[in-house]
Amino acid sequence: MRFTIAIDGPAAAGKGTISKAVAAHYGFAHLDTGLLYRAVGARTLDGTDPIAAAKGLTAEDLEADNLRTPEVAQAASKVAVIGEVRAALVDFQRAFARRAGGAVLDGRDIGTVICPNAEAKLFVTASAEVRAERRYLELVGKGTEIDRGTVLADVKERDARDMERAEAPLKPAADAVLIDTSDLAIADAIAAAVAAIDAVRPTE
Ligand code: DC
């Protein structure tokens, strides 16, 4: 059985949480595509050329322990505007999407560019303020010293870069189901996602 679920949306909207839960619910494999861009971004912090880093990305790069830091998030968003970087990552994502047994991919351009024929597409969003507050609590929880204003500015800067770039900008696919998690508890957001997917999933 091949079934691709594309989940896109801006930073800290809840895509990751929803994607993991949906993958577990259906028993599908999950790929957080942001991790690919973060791994490329992390390599550039030590001077590596981004295109070379994307072409030579290794499993080890995906396991670096700094991938969730704000510096790497910004670096990821910067390398993500480069067409050759995006092109180098396409085949891996498409092969993952069509693996037997079903796949969930989350990112910015999954429903629009990577898997335009995905069987189910969701666009998960929330206000910038709500997303910044979630990211702030997550960072503080991990012991990072940071203030709310910096996190909100970071979120807005990354949104602008991700939405305004020429290559595969962040936007909902025309046929994506929108889920705004600003006022939703996690369990309700997951339930909304599962309901949207069940609506297009053939019953066995
Ligand atoms: O989802 P994330 O915050 O881990 O993504 C980090 C950056 O990577 C994001 O700001 C833009 C880029 N990205 C992208 O351009 N396309 C994707 N499919 C996933 C992430």
PDB file of C-alpha atoms and ligand atoms in Angstrom:
ATOM      1  CA  MET A   1       0.000   0.000   0.000  1.00  0.00           C
ATOM      2  CA  ARG A   2       1.350   3.426  -0.977  1.00  0.00           C
ATOM      3  CA  PHE A   3      -0.220   6.428   0.700  1.00  0.00           C
ATOM      4  CA  THR A   4       1.477   9.782   1.186  1.00  0.00           C
ATOM      5  CA  ILE A   5       0.385  12.314   3.775  1.00  0.00           C
ATOM      6  CA  ALA A   6       1.874  15.789   3.174  1.00  0.00           C
ATOM      7  CA  ILE A   7       1.870  18.124   6.178  1.00  0.00           C
ATOM      8  CA  ASP A   8       3.121  21.671   5.631  1.00  0.00           C
ATOM      9  CA  GLY A   9       3.117  24.839   7.670  1.00  0.00           C
ATOM     10  CA  PRO A  10       5.262  27.484   9.360  1.00  0.00           C
ATOM     11  CA  ALA A  11       7.674  26.943  12.257  1.00  0.00           C
ATOM     12  CA  ALA A  12       6.172  25.805  15.578  1.00  0.00           C
ATOM     13  CA  ALA A  13       2.611  25.465  14.267  1.00  0.00           C
ATOM     14  CA  GLY A  14       2.442  21.899  15.583  1.00  0.00           C
ATOM     15  CA  LYS A  15       3.376  20.055  12.368  1.00  0.00           C
ATOM     16  CA  GLY A  16       5.963  17.875  14.068  1.00  0.00           C
ATOM     17  CA  THR A  17       3.667  16.770  16.892  1.00  0.00           C
ATOM     18  CA  ILE A  18       0.755  16.155  14.533  1.00  0.00           C
ATOM     19  CA  SER A  19       2.949  14.325  12.002  1.00  0.00           C
ATOM     20  CA  LYS A  20       4.382  11.960  14.611  1.00  0.00           C
ATOM     21  CA  ALA A  21       0.938  11.220  16.019  1.00  0.00           C
ATOM     22  CA  VAL A  22      -0.594  10.671  12.574  1.00  0.00           C
ATOM     23  CA  ALA A  23       2.295   8.369  11.552  1.00  0.00           C
ATOM     24  CA  ALA A  24       1.815   6.342  14.741  1.00  0.00           C
ATOM     25  CA  HIS A  25      -1.968   6.240  14.234  1.00  0.00           C
ATOM     26  CA  TYR A  26      -1.723   4.743  10.727  1.00  0.00           C
ATOM     27  CA  GLY A  27       1.538   2.831  11.265  1.00  0.00           C
ATOM     28  CA  PHE A  28       3.271   4.917   8.555  1.00  0.00           C
ATOM     29  CA  ALA A  29       6.918   6.003   8.391  1.00  0.00           C
ATOM     30  CA  HIS A  30       7.592   9.686   9.171  1.00  0.00           C
ATOM     31  CA  LEU A  31      10.138  12.091   7.674  1.00  0.00           C
ATOM     32  CA  ASP A  32      10.688  15.522   9.209  1.00  0.00           C
ATOM     33  CA  THR A  33      12.055  17.225   6.093  1.00  0.00           C
ATOM     34  CA  GLY A  34      13.091  20.308   8.095  1.00  0.00           C
ATOM     35  CA  LEU A  35      15.812  18.112   9.550  1.00  0.00           C
ATOM     36  CA  LEU A  36      17.408  17.796   6.087  1.00  0.00           C
ATOM     37  CA  TYR A  37      17.609  21.595   5.766  1.00  0.00           C
ATOM     38  CA  ARG A  38      18.777  21.912   9.377  1.00  0.00           C
ATOM     39  CA  ALA A  39      21.562  19.385   8.744  1.00  0.00           C
ATOM     40  CA  VAL A  40      22.683  21.346   5.663  1.00  0.00           C
ATOM     41  CA  GLY A  41      22.427  24.620   7.618  1.00  0.00           C
ATOM     42  CA  ALA A  42      24.492  23.169  10.473  1.00  0.00           C
ATOM     43  CA  ARG A  43      27.261  22.173   8.058  1.00  0.00           C
ATOM     44  CA  THR A  44      27.438  25.735   6.709  1.00  0.00           C
ATOM     45  CA  LEU A  45      28.108  27.065  10.222  1.00  0.00           C
ATOM     46  CA  ASP A  46      31.544  25.472  10.024  1.00  0.00           C
ATOM     47  CA  GLY A  47      32.209  26.956   6.610  1.00  0.00           C
ATOM     48  CA  THR A  48      31.029  24.149   4.305  1.00  0.00           C
ATOM     49  CA  ASP A  49      29.476  25.253   1.016  1.00  0.00           C
ATOM     50  CA  PRO A  50      25.677  24.687   1.279  1.00  0.00           C
ATOM     51  CA  ILE A  51      25.315  23.043  -2.128  1.00  0.00           C
ATOM     52  CA  ALA A  52      28.205  20.660  -1.424  1.00  0.00           C
ATOM     53  CA  ALA A  53      26.692  19.926   2.006  1.00  0.00           C
ATOM     54  CA  ALA A  54      23.269  19.139   0.483  1.00  0.00           C
ATOM     55  CA  LYS A  55      24.733  16.904  -2.231  1.00  0.00           C
ATOM     56  CA  GLY A  56      26.857  14.995   0.256  1.00  0.00           C
ATOM     57  CA  LEU A  57      24.398  14.831   3.171  1.00  0.00           C
ATOM     58  CA  THR A  58      24.996  11.745   5.331  1.00  0.00           C
ATOM     59  CA  ALA A  59      22.979   9.907   7.962  1.00  0.00           C
ATOM     60  CA  GLU A  60      25.549  11.141  10.475  1.00  0.00           C
ATOM     61  CA  ASP A  61      24.774  14.797   9.577  1.00  0.00           C
ATOM     62  CA  LEU A  62      21.134  14.116  10.480  1.00  0.00           C
ATOM     63  CA  GLU A  63      22.188  13.005  13.950  1.00  0.00           C
ATOM     64  CA  ALA A  64      24.186  16.127  14.899  1.00  0.00           C
ATOM     65  CA  ASP A  65      23.089  17.246  18.359  1.00  0.00           C
ATOM     66  CA  ASN A  66      22.755  20.967  17.536  1.00  0.00           C
ATOM     67  CA  LEU A  67      20.017  20.635  14.903  1.00  0.00           C
ATOM     68  CA  ARG A  68      17.263  22.012  17.159  1.00  0.00           C
ATOM     69  CA  THR A  69      19.059  25.237  18.121  1.00  0.00           C
ATOM     70  CA  PRO A  70      17.799  28.690  16.979  1.00  0.00           C
ATOM     71  CA  GLU A  71      21.117  29.318  15.143  1.00  0.00           C
ATOM     72  CA  VAL A  72      20.705  26.179  13.078  1.00  0.00           C
ATOM     73  CA  ALA A  73      17.017  26.970  12.408  1.00  0.00           C
ATOM     74  CA  GLN A  74      18.040  30.324  10.923  1.00  0.00           C
ATOM     75  CA  ALA A  75      20.882  28.717   8.936  1.00  0.00           C
ATOM     76  CA  ALA A  76      18.397  26.114   7.619  1.00  0.00           C
ATOM     77  CA  SER A  77      15.983  28.801   6.487  1.00  0.00           C
ATOM     78  CA  LYS A  78      18.874  30.587   4.706  1.00  0.00           C
ATOM     79  CA  VAL A  79      20.175  27.531   2.821  1.00  0.00           C
ATOM     80  CA  ALA A  80      16.563  26.628   1.942  1.00  0.00           C
ATOM     81  CA  VAL A  81      16.328  29.594  -0.454  1.00  0.00           C
ATOM     82  CA  ILE A  82      19.068  28.076  -2.666  1.00  0.00           C
ATOM     83  CA  GLY A  83      17.578  26.187  -5.616  1.00  0.00           C
ATOM     84  CA  GLU A  84      20.494  23.734  -5.907  1.00  0.00           C
ATOM     85  CA  VAL A  85      20.203  22.844  -2.212  1.00  0.00           C
ATOM     86  CA  ARG A  86      16.491  22.091  -2.611  1.00  0.00           C
ATOM     87  CA  ALA A  87      17.093  20.130  -5.826  1.00  0.00           C
ATOM     88  CA  ALA A  88      19.710  17.937  -4.119  1.00  0.00           C
ATOM     89  CA  LEU A  89      17.143  16.865  -1.502  1.00  0.00           C
ATOM     90  CA  VAL A  90      14.196  16.108  -3.804  1.00  0.00           C
ATOM     91  CA  ASP A  91      14.914  12.486  -4.778  1.00  0.00           C
ATOM     92  CA  PHE A  92      15.411  11.321  -1.216  1.00  0.00           C
ATOM     93  CA  GLN A  93      12.114  12.905  -0.108  1.00  0.00           C
ATOM     94  CA  ARG A  94      10.144  11.517  -3.072  1.00  0.00           C
ATOM     95  CA  ALA A  95      11.530   8.003  -2.587  1.00  0.00           C
ATOM     96  CA  PHE A  96      10.580   8.185   1.095  1.00  0.00           C
ATOM     97  CA  ALA A  97       7.075   9.387   0.194  1.00  0.00           C
ATOM     98  CA  ARG A  98       6.398   6.378  -2.034  1.00  0.00           C
ATOM     99  CA  ARG A  99       7.792   3.708   0.267  1.00  0.00           C
ATOM    100  CA  ALA A 100       5.582   0.696   0.772  1.00  0.00           C
ATOM    101  CA  GLY A 101       3.424   0.886   3.876  1.00  0.00           C
ATOM    102  CA  GLY A 102       2.646   4.616   3.748  1.00  0.00           C
ATOM    103  CA  ALA A 103       4.534   7.774   4.643  1.00  0.00           C
ATOM    104  CA  VAL A 104       4.015  11.095   6.416  1.00  0.00           C
ATOM    105  CA  LEU A 105       6.302  13.954   5.369  1.00  0.00           C
ATOM    106  CA  ASP A 106       6.238  17.313   7.081  1.00  0.00           C
ATOM    107  CA  GLY A 107       7.831  20.507   5.829  1.00  0.00           C
ATOM    108  CA  ARG A 108       7.075  23.631   3.832  1.00  0.00           C
ATOM    109  CA  ASP A 109       6.670  22.435   0.218  1.00  0.00           C
ATOM    110  CA  ILE A 110       5.586  18.810   0.497  1.00  0.00           C
ATOM    111  CA  GLY A 111       2.040  19.265  -0.834  1.00  0.00           C
ATOM    112  CA  THR A 112       3.058  21.856  -3.424  1.00  0.00           C
ATOM    113  CA  VAL A 113       6.404  20.672  -4.861  1.00  0.00           C
ATOM    114  CA  ILE A 114       7.721  17.397  -3.424  1.00  0.00           C
ATOM    115  CA  CYS A 115       4.483  15.397  -3.494  1.00  0.00           C
ATOM    116  CA  PRO A 116       1.854  17.352  -5.451  1.00  0.00           C
ATOM    117  CA  ASN A 117      -0.025  14.058  -5.895  1.00  0.00           C
ATOM    118  CA  ALA A 118      -0.035  13.146  -2.197  1.00  0.00           C
ATOM    119  CA  GLU A 119      -3.254  11.355  -1.271  1.00  0.00           C
ATOM    120  CA  ALA A 120      -3.775  13.612   1.789  1.00  0.00           C
ATOM    121  CA  LYS A 121      -2.544  17.173   2.332  1.00  0.00           C
ATOM    122  CA  LEU A 122      -2.746  19.252   5.473  1.00  0.00           C
ATOM    123  CA  PHE A 123      -1.588  22.803   6.132  1.00  0.00           C
ATOM    124  CA  VAL A 124      -1.051  23.339   9.846  1.00  0.00           C
ATOM    125  CA  THR A 125      -0.788  26.915  11.025  1.00  0.00           C
ATOM    126  CA  ALA A 126      -1.194  29.200  14.074  1.00  0.00           C
ATOM    127  CA  SER A 127      -0.657  32.886  14.809  1.00  0.00           C
ATOM    128  CA  ALA A 128       2.972  34.041  15.016  1.00  0.00           C
ATOM    129  CA  GLU A 129       2.449  34.988  18.687  1.00  0.00           C
ATOM    130  CA  VAL A 130       1.145  31.544  19.653  1.00  0.00           C
ATOM    131  CA  ARG A 131       3.938  29.825  17.739  1.00  0.00           C
ATOM    132  CA  ALA A 132       6.603  32.039  19.306  1.00  0.00           C
ATOM    133  CA  GLU A 133       5.247  31.342  22.805  1.00  0.00           C
ATOM    134  CA  ARG A 134       5.374  27.574  22.167  1.00  0.00           C
ATOM    135  CA  ARG A 135       8.914  27.781  20.814  1.00  0.00           C
ATOM    136  CA  TYR A 136       9.940  30.015  23.761  1.00  0.00           C
ATOM    137  CA  LEU A 137       8.623  27.485  26.314  1.00  0.00           C
ATOM    138  CA  GLU A 138      10.320  24.631  24.437  1.00  0.00           C
ATOM    139  CA  LEU A 139      13.688  26.442  24.400  1.00  0.00           C
ATOM    140  CA  VAL A 140      13.454  27.510  28.052  1.00  0.00           C
ATOM    141  CA  GLY A 141      12.470  23.935  28.922  1.00  0.00           C
ATOM    142  CA  LYS A 142      15.722  22.805  27.329  1.00  0.00           C
ATOM    143  CA  GLY A 143      17.678  25.322  29.390  1.00  0.00           C
ATOM    144  CA  THR A 144      18.292  27.867  26.599  1.00  0.00           C
ATOM    145  CA  GLU A 145      18.558  31.453  27.848  1.00  0.00           C
ATOM    146  CA  ILE A 146      16.423  33.537  25.526  1.00  0.00           C
ATOM    147  CA  ASP A 147      13.662  36.164  25.802  1.00  0.00           C
ATOM    148  CA  ARG A 148      10.196  36.118  24.270  1.00  0.00           C
ATOM    149  CA  GLY A 149      10.823  39.125  22.019  1.00  0.00           C
ATOM    150  CA  THR A 150      13.843  37.461  20.415  1.00  0.00           C
ATOM    151  CA  VAL A 151      11.888  34.267  19.743  1.00  0.00           C
ATOM    152  CA  LEU A 152       8.967  36.194  18.175  1.00  0.00           C
ATOM    153  CA  ALA A 153      11.348  38.205  15.970  1.00  0.00           C
ATOM    154  CA  ASP A 154      13.071  34.961  14.951  1.00  0.00           C
ATOM    155  CA  VAL A 155       9.767  33.277  14.063  1.00  0.00           C
ATOM    156  CA  LYS A 156       8.649  36.290  11.993  1.00  0.00           C
ATOM    157  CA  GLU A 157      11.995  36.550  10.207  1.00  0.00           C
ATOM    158  CA  ARG A 158      11.938  32.853   9.301  1.00  0.00           C
ATOM    159  CA  ASP A 159       8.262  33.040   8.182  1.00  0.00           C
ATOM    160  CA  ALA A 160       9.072  35.958   5.883  1.00  0.00           C
ATOM    161  CA  ARG A 161      12.101  34.204   4.359  1.00  0.00           C
ATOM    162  CA  ASP A 162      10.231  30.894   3.937  1.00  0.00           C
ATOM    163  CA  MET A 163       7.152  32.547   2.372  1.00  0.00           C
ATOM    164  CA  GLU A 164       8.877  35.094   0.158  1.00  0.00           C
ATOM    165  CA  ARG A 165      11.548  32.925  -1.447  1.00  0.00           C
ATOM    166  CA  ALA A 166      11.300  32.268  -5.188  1.00  0.00           C
ATOM    167  CA  GLU A 167      11.909  28.490  -4.929  1.00  0.00           C
ATOM    168  CA  ALA A 168       9.127  26.404  -3.376  1.00  0.00           C
ATOM    169  CA  PRO A 169       7.815  29.115  -1.028  1.00  0.00           C
ATOM    170  CA  LEU A 170       5.775  28.146   2.020  1.00  0.00           C
ATOM    171  CA  LYS A 171       2.106  28.217   1.033  1.00  0.00           C
ATOM    172  CA  PRO A 172      -0.864  25.865   1.316  1.00  0.00           C
ATOM    173  CA  ALA A 173      -1.519  23.593  -1.670  1.00  0.00           C
ATOM    174  CA  ALA A 174      -4.850  24.471  -3.294  1.00  0.00           C
ATOM    175  CA  ASP A 175      -6.269  21.126  -2.128  1.00  0.00           C
ATOM    176  CA  ALA A 176      -4.808  21.130   1.417  1.00  0.00           C
ATOM    177  CA  VAL A 177      -7.050  20.979   4.493  1.00  0.00           C
ATOM    178  CA  LEU A 178      -6.198  23.898   6.789  1.00  0.00           C
ATOM    179  CA  ILE A 179      -5.822  23.275  10.518  1.00  0.00           C
ATOM    180  CA  ASP A 180      -5.298  26.377  12.695  1.00  0.00           C
ATOM    181  CA  THR A 181      -3.900  25.184  16.021  1.00  0.00           C
ATOM    182  CA  SER A 182      -3.869  28.642  17.723  1.00  0.00           C
ATOM    183  CA  ASP A 183      -6.775  27.702  19.997  1.00  0.00           C
ATOM    184  CA  LEU A 184      -6.606  23.909  19.778  1.00  0.00           C
ATOM    185  CA  ALA A 185      -5.313  21.492  22.392  1.00  0.00           C
ATOM    186  CA  ILE A 186      -2.824  18.981  20.954  1.00  0.00           C
ATOM    187  CA  ALA A 187      -5.328  16.101  21.136  1.00  0.00           C
ATOM    188  CA  ASP A 188      -7.929  18.157  19.221  1.00  0.00           C
ATOM    189  CA  ALA A 189      -5.415  19.142  16.530  1.00  0.00           C
ATOM    190  CA  ILE A 190      -4.464  15.474  16.083  1.00  0.00           C
ATOM    191  CA  ALA A 191      -8.126  14.468  15.931  1.00  0.00           C
ATOM    192  CA  ALA A 192      -8.765  17.116  13.234  1.00  0.00           C
ATOM    193  CA  ALA A 193      -5.822  15.782  11.217  1.00  0.00           C
ATOM    194  CA  VAL A 194      -6.965  12.155  11.502  1.00  0.00           C
ATOM    195  CA  ALA A 195     -10.531  13.127  10.511  1.00  0.00           C
ATOM    196  CA  ALA A 196      -9.241  14.961   7.409  1.00  0.00           C
ATOM    197  CA  ILE A 197      -7.094  11.970   6.398  1.00  0.00           C
ATOM    198  CA  ASP A 198      -9.837   9.408   7.079  1.00  0.00           C
ATOM    199  CA  ALA A 199     -12.085  11.398   4.748  1.00  0.00           C
ATOM    200  CA  VAL A 200      -9.791  10.624   1.785  1.00  0.00           C
ATOM    201  CA  ARG A 201      -8.456   7.230   2.854  1.00  0.00           C
ATOM    202  CA  PRO A 202      -9.875   4.207   1.095  1.00  0.00           C
ATOM    203  CA  THR A 203     -11.482   1.845   3.578  1.00  0.00           C
ATOM    204  CA  GLU A 204     -10.009  -1.669   3.539  1.00  0.00           C
TER     205      GLU A 204
HETATM  206  O1   DC B   1      10.483  22.686   9.999  1.00  0.00           O
HETATM  207  P1   DC B   1      11.801  23.276  10.522  1.00  0.00           P
HETATM  208  O2   DC B   1      11.572  24.457  11.401  1.00  0.00           O
HETATM  209  O3   DC B   1      12.699  22.244  11.116  1.00  0.00           O
HETATM  210  O4   DC B   1      12.552  23.811   9.186  1.00  0.00           O
HETATM  211  C1   DC B   1      13.762  24.529   9.220  1.00  0.00           C
HETATM  212  C2   DC B   1      13.890  25.368   7.942  1.00  0.00           C
HETATM  213  O5   DC B   1      14.072  24.505   6.815  1.00  0.00           O
HETATM  214  C3   DC B   1      12.685  26.219   7.604  1.00  0.00           C
HETATM  215  O6   DC B   1      12.772  27.522   8.154  1.00  0.00           O
HETATM  216  C4   DC B   1      12.660  26.261   6.095  1.00  0.00           C
HETATM  217  C5   DC B   1      13.384  25.022   5.684  1.00  0.00           C
HETATM  218  N1   DC B   1      12.507  23.969   5.140  1.00  0.00           N
HETATM  219  C6   DC B   1      12.139  24.076   3.814  1.00  0.00           C
HETATM  220  O7   DC B   1      12.496  25.060   3.158  1.00  0.00           O
HETATM  221  N2   DC B   1      11.407  23.092   3.227  1.00  0.00           N
HETATM  222  C7   DC B   1      10.999  22.030   3.933  1.00  0.00           C
HETATM  223  N3   DC B   1      10.280  21.075   3.326  1.00  0.00           N
HETATM  224  C8   DC B   1      11.323  21.914   5.308  1.00  0.00           C
HETATM  225  C9   DC B   1      12.074  22.921   5.891  1.00  0.00           C
END
